[in-house]
XYZ file of C-alpha atoms in Angstrom:
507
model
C 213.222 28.668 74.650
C 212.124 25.495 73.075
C 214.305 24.471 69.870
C 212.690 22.909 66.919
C 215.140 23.081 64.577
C 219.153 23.226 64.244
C 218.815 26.203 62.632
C 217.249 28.332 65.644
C 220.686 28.244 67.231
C 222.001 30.236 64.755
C 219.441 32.556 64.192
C 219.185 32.590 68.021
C 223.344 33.776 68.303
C 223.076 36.003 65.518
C 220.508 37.801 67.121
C 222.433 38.261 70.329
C 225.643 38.282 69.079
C 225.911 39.472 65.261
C 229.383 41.522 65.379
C 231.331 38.187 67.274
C 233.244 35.648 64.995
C 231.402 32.593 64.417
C 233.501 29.832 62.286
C 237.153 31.023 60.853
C 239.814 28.811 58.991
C 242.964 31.439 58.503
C 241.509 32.673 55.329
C 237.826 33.101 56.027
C 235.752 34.908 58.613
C 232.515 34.532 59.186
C 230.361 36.800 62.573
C 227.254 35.548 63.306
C 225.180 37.985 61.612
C 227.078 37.410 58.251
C 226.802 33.846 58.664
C 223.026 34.251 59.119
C 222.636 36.741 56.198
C 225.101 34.689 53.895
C 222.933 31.407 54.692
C 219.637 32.756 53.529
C 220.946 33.900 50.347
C 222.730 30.866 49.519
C 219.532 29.003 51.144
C 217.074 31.019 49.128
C 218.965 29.935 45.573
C 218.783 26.234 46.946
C 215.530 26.583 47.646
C 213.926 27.180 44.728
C 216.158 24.752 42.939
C 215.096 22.187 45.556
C 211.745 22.747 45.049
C 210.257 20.970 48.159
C 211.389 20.740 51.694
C 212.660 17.749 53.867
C 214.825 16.692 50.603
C 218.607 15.337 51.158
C 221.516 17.831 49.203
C 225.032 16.834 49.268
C 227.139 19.691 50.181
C 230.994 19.349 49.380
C 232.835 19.845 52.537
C 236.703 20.877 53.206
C 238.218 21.778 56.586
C 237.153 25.602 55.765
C 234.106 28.330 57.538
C 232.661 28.143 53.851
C 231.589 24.372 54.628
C 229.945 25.559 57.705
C 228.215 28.396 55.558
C 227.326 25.324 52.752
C 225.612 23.531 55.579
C 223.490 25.806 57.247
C 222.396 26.950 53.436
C 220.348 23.972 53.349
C 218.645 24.109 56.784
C 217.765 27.073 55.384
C 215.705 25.827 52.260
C 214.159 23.634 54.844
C 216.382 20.720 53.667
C 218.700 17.808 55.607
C 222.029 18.185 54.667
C 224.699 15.291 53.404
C 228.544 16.100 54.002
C 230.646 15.028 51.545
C 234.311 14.929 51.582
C 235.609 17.141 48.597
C 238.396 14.679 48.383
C 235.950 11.494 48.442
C 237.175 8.856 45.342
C 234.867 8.723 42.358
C 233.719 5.567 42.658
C 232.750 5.676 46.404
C 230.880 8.916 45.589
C 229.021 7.939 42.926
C 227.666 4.720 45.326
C 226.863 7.200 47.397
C 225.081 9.307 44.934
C 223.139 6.467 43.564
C 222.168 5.795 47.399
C 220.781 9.284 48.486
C 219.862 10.770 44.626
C 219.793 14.324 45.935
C 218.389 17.136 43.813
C 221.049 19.706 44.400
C 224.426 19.466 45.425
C 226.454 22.552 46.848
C 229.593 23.098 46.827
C 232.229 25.842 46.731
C 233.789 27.946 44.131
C 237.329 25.706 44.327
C 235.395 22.578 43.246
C 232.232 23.725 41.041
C 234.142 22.004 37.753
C 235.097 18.691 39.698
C 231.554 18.809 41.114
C 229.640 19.686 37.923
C 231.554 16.296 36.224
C 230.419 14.189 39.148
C 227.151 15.319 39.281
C 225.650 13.303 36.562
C 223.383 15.572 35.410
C 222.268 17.327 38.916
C 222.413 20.779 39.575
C 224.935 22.280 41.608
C 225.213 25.282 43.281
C 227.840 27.126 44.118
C 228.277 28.812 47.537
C 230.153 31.947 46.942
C 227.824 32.643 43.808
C 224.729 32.154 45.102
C 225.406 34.232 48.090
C 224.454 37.453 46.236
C 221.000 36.324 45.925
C 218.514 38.193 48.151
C 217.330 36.478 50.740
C 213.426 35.379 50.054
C 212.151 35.813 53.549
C 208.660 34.636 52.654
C 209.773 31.378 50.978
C 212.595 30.814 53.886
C 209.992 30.814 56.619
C 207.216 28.522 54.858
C 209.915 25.931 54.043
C 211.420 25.777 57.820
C 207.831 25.730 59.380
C 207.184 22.528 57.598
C 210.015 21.219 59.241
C 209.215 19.219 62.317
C 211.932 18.319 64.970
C 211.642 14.667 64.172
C 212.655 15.090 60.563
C 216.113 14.387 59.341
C 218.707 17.406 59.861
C 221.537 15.439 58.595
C 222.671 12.674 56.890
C 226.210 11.110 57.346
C 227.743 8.814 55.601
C 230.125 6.186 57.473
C 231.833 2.818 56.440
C 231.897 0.874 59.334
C 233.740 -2.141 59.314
C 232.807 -3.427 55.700
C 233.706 -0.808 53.697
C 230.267 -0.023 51.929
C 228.937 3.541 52.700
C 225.917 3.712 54.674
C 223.887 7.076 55.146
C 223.164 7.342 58.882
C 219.891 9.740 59.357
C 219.745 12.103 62.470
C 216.944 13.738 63.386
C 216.714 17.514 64.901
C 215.144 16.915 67.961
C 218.124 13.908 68.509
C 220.899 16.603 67.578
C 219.275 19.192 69.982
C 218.893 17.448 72.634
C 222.813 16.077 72.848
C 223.735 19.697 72.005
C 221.528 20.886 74.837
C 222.851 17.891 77.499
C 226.961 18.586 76.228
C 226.786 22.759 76.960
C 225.481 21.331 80.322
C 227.777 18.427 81.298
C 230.705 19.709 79.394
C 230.330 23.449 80.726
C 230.891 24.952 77.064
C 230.299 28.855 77.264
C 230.115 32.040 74.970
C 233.957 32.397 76.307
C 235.483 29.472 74.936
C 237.223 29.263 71.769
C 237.292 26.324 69.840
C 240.061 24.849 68.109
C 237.917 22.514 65.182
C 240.139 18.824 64.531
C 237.274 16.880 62.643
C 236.111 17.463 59.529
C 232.634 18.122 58.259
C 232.273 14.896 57.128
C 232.697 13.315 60.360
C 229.725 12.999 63.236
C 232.076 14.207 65.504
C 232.113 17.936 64.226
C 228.547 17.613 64.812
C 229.256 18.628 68.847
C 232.220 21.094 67.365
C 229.350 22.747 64.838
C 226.152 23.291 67.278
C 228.600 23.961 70.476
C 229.340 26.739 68.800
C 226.040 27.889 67.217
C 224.423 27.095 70.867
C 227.386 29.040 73.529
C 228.119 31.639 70.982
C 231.832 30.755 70.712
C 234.328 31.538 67.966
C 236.127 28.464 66.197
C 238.955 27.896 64.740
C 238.888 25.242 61.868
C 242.245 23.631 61.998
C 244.042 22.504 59.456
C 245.329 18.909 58.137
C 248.820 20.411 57.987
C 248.314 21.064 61.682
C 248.686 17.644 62.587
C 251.954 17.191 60.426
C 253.725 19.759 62.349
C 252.474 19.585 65.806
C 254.222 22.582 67.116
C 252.671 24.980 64.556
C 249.552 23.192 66.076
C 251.487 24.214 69.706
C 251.641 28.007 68.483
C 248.377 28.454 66.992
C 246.188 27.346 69.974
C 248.200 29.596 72.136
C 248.338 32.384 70.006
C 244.715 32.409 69.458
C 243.842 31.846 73.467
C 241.919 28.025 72.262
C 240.373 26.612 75.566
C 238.451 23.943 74.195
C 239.100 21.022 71.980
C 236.336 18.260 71.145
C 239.020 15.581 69.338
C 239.127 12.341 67.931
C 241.017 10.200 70.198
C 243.351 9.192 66.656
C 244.254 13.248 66.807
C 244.971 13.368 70.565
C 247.028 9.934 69.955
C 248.942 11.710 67.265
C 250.054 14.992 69.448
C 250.387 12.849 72.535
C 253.509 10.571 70.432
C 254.902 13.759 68.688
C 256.463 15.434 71.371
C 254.869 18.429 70.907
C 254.655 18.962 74.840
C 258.547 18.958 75.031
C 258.774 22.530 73.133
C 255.811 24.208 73.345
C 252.378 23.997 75.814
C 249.337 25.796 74.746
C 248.182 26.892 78.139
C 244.272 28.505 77.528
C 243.386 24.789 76.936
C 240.936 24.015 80.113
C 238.683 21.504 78.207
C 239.468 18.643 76.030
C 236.419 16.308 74.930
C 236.617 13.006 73.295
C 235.754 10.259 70.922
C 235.750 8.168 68.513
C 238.191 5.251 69.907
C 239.465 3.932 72.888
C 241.109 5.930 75.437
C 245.027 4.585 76.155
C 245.988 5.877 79.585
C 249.232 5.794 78.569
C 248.241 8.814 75.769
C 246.097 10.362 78.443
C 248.778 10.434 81.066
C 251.242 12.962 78.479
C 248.274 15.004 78.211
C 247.612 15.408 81.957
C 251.752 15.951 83.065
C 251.724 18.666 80.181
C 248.060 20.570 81.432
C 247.392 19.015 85.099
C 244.825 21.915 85.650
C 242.577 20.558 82.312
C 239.164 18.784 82.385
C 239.319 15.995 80.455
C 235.934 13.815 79.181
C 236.055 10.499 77.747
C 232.975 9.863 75.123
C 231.605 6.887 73.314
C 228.720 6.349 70.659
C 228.425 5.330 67.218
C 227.107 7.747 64.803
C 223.652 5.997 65.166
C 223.147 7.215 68.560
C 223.826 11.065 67.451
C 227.782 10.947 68.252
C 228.002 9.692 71.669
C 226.031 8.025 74.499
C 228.025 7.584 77.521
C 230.455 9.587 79.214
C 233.380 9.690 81.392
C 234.937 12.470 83.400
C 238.224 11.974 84.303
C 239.098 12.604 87.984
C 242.186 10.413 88.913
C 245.203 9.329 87.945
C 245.976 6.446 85.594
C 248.451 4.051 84.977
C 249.800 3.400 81.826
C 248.202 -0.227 81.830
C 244.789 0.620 82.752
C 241.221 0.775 80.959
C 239.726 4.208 81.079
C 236.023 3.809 81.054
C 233.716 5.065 79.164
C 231.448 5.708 81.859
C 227.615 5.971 82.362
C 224.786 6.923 79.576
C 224.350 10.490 78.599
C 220.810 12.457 79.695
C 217.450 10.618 77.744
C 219.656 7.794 76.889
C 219.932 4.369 78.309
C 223.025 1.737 78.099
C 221.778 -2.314 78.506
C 224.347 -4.748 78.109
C 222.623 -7.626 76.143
C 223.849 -11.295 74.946
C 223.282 -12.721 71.840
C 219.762 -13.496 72.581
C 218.742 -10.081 73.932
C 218.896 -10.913 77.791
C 220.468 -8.419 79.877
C 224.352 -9.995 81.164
C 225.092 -10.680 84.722
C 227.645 -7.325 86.119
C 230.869 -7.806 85.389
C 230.172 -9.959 82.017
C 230.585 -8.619 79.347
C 227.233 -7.981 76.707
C 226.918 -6.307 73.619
C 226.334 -2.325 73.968
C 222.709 -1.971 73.155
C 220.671 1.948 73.358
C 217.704 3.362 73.489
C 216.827 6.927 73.628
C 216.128 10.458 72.130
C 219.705 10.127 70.250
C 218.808 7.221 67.960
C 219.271 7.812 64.495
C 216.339 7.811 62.325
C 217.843 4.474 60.221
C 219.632 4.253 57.338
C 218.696 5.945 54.322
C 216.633 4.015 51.933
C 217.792 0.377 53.207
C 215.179 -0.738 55.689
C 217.162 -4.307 55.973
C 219.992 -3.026 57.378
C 217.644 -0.941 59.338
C 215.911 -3.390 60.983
C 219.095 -5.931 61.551
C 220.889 -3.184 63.860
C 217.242 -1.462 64.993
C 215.251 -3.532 67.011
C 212.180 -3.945 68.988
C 213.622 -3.714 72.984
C 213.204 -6.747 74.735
C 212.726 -5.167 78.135
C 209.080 -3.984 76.678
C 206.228 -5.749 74.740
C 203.233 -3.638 75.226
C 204.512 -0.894 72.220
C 206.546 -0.482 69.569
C 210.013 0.644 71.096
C 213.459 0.365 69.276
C 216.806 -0.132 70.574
C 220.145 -0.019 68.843
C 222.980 -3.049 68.779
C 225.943 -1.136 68.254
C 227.969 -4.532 67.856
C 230.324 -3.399 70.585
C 231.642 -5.326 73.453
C 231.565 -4.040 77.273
C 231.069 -4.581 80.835
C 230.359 -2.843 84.267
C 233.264 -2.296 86.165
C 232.557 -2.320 90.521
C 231.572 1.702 90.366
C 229.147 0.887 87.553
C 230.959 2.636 84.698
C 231.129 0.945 81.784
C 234.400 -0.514 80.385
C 234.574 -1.071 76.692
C 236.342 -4.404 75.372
C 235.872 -4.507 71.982
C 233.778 -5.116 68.865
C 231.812 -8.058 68.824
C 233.326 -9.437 65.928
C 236.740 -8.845 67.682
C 235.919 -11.389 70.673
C 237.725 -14.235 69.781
C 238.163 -18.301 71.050
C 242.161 -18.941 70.989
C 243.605 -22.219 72.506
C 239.863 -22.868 74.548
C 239.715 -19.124 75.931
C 237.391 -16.326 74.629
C 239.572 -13.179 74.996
C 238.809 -9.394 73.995
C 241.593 -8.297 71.318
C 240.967 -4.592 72.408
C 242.217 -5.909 75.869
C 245.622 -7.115 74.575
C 245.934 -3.488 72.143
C 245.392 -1.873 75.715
C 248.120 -3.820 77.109
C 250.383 -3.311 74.150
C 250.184 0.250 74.040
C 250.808 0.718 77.568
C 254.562 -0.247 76.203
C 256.995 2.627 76.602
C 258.492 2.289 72.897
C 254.901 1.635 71.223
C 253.426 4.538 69.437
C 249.908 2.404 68.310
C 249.235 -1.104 67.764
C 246.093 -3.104 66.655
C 245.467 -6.707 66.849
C 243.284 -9.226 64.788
C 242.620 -12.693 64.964
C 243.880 -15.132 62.054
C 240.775 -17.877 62.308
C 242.552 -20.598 59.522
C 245.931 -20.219 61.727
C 244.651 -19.510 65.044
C 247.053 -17.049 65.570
C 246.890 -13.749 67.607
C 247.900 -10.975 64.913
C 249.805 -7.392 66.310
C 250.446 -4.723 63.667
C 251.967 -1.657 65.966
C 254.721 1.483 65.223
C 257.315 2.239 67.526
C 260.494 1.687 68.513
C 260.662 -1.576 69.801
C 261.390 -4.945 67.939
C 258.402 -7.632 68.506
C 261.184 -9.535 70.589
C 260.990 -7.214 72.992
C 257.314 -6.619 73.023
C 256.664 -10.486 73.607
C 259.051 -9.888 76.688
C 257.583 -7.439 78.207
C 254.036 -8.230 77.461
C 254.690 -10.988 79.165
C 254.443 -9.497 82.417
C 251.193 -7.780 81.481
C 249.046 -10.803 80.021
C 248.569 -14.556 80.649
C 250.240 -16.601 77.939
C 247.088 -17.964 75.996
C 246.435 -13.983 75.596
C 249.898 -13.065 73.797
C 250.306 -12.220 70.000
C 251.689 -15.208 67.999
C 253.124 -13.178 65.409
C 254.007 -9.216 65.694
C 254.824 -6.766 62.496
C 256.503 -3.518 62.942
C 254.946 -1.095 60.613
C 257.200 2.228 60.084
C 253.537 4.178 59.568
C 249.778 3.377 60.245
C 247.105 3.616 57.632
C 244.117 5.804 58.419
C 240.426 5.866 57.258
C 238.735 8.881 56.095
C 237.510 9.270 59.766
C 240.883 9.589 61.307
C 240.956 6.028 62.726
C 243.612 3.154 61.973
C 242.178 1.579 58.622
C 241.967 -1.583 60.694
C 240.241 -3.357 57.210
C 243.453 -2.023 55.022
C 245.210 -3.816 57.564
C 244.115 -7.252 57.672
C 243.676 -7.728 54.188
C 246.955 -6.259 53.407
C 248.482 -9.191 56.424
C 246.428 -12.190 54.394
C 247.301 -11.143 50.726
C 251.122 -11.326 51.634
C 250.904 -14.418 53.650
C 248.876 -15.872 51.127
């Protein structure tokens, strides 16, 4: 059946299977009928408070099923939804607000009074009032029709490396069509039950959200505290039979240095999926020992690709010391690996990652510069208009033709007449026994080779043994020991906290 809009997955599951769980969090429940029903209520209220389809609402999102209910409100009305971390700072939301200027924002009951005071004037709507409305099945229908598959269906914000939010538009036909390719490649079904790591905010619930809406499986929203006590983690994806989990590589990181394996292993897991970093075989390999029978897939794509691009399955065994690749492009997409002037790079070199396909992201909201800086014309053709994006990533094509990533572009560096990759010394770092994580940047006025890493190991030690791992002009001049790691919004190492928190002391 062909799929226009995100929203036909639901109505498609609901239809088949109403009484089955959709989205729960350990206090909320939603089936599939309910969270059909629930959504055109809510949907209905936003509608007429919209006014016009195709418009962008902010919807206030927590790790809970009422999020999911908040964001399939608005596809509803006919609308493209905005995730917005409940928790977001003042000051970042109201850039963002000045950004996007949505008519409506929705929210939930436990944050209609913080909302309301950030709202500057807007109306908000809450989600557990409004869902008493009756559902206007007239005005419902009219405002989805007028949505086209190559309008936005969501908006995400992200802050890259600089820090200053940037709304990232995705169309529906781009969403449907990864959904569509990951059920295939990734063999999601109606009997696999998700256990839900990113939050709502994050592009990489996007596969979590419309797996689920697609297949017809339950989820399980997981909670922060989860991840604070890995073996409650341990006991709740046994206890609730989880096969599935579609992770940030930061989350897998986290459970892989816990331990958790030593006391407890959740054995239904037969599928782990992920993204959003590199890959450390030495993290993998903890994984594997503790479920050898698992499929594990190794994924890679900015947000403005719609999540992910390429991927990997993993079929053999790794050292600790290796690269895991991130593979070959993903169905309708295509990977070139360009220099700085747009040419394509000999195999083997390295080039920036540059894509084209169904999965590019409309642009960024309401800044056409930035647009067209990162969203350009492809080289390869000069008969039609044709874009390509420059993700600013570094890679190259190992001898089976999978690509390897290196590192951003901005993190190739020339130290003592070499150019070296710094994500190829953090591989080789955290291949260490004793290191937990470890970053590395590049100290230009110094020409130094910075490593910030956790573990426990003193940097005397790490110099030794790196050592036997990298040629000299590659190894760290100066190495701090960090008892913890900052992290990002996104789950990532807060790689820009970092660095300027390494300059302001030494300066």
């Amino acid at each position: 059946m062909y799929q226009r809009n995100l929203l036909d997955y639901l109505r498609n599951t609901a239809r088949r299977l109403p009484d089955k769980v959709s989205f729960c969090d350990g206090k909320t429940a939603y089936t599939y009928a309910e969270l059909y029903s629930l959504s055109a209520s809510v949907g209905t209220a936003a509608a007429r408070l919209v006014g016009a389809p195709d418009k962008p609402v902010f919807v206030m999102v927590d790790r809970t099923a009422v999020s999911v209910l908040g964001l399939m409100s608005v596809l509803q009305a006919g609308c493209f939804y905005v995730p917005v971390d409940r928790k977001t700072p003042s000051d970042r939301f109201e850039a963002m607000l000045t950004q996007i200027d949505p008519p409506l924002i929705v929210c939930s009951a436990h944050d209609k009074a913080k909302t309301e005071e950030l709202a500057e004037g807007r109306p908000v709507l809450c989600i557990e009032e409004a869902a008493d409305t009756e559902p206007d099945t007239e005005l419902l229908t009219e405002r989805q029709l007028s949505v086209l598959d190559s309008d936005p269906a969501y908006c995400i914000f992200t802050s890259g490396s600089t820090g200053t939010p940037k709304g990232i538009l995705i169309s529906h036909r781009s969403a449907i069509d990864f959904t569509e390719w990951m059920a295939e490649t990734c063999g999601v079904t109606e009997n696999d039950v998700l256990g839900n790591q990113a939050p709502f905010y994050f592009d990489l619930s996007v596969k979590d959200l419309y797996q689920t809406l697609r297949n017809g499986t339950t989820t399980h929203v997981l909670p922060q505290r989860f991840f604070m006590f890995p073996i409650l983690l341990a006991n709740y994806l046994d206890e609730n039979r989880v096969t599935t989990l579609i992770w940030a590589t930061s989350a897998f990181r986290l459970v892989a240095n816990s331990g958790m394996f030593d006391k407890k292993i959740p054995k239904s897991i037969n599928k782990v999926i992920l993204g959003g970093e590199a890959l450390q075989a030495s993290h993998l390999n903890i994984w594997r020992r503790a479920l050898p029978e698992c499929k594990f897939t190794n994924l890679y794509g900015p947000t403005e690709v719609t999540v992910d691009c390429t991927y990997f399955p993993i079929e053999r065994e790794y050292r600790d010391d290796e690269t895991i690749p991130i593979g070959k492009a993903c169905r309708n997409m295509e990977v070139m690996l360009l220099d700085d002037d747009l040419h394509e790079v000999p195999h083997g070199e390295a080039g920036e990652i540059c894509v084209r396909g169904t999965g590019l992201a409309l642009g960024y909201f309401g800044d056409k510069e930035k647009t067209d800086r990162v969203f350009v014309q492809n080289p390869r053709n000069t008969s039609y208009p044709e874009r390509i994006y420059r993700t600013g990533d570094l890679a190259r094509l190992d001898e089976d033709g999978n690509l390897v990533f290196l590192a951003r572009r901005d993190d190739q560096v020339k130290h003592m007449g070499y150019r070296i990759e710094l994500g190829e010394i953090e591989t080789a770092i955290s291949s260490l026994k004793d290191v937990l994580e470890a970053i590395c940047f590049f100290d230009a006025d110094n020409d130094e080779i910075v490593c910030e890493y956790r573990g426990g190991i003193d940097d005397g030690e790490l110099i030794r043994q790196l050592g036997t791992r990298l040629p000299r002009y590659m190894m760290p001049n100066a190495c701090v020991c960090r008892k913890t790691m900052p992290y990002n919004a996104n789950g990532k190492i807060d790689r820009v906290s970092i660095r300027k928190e390494y300059f302001s002391e030494k300066n």
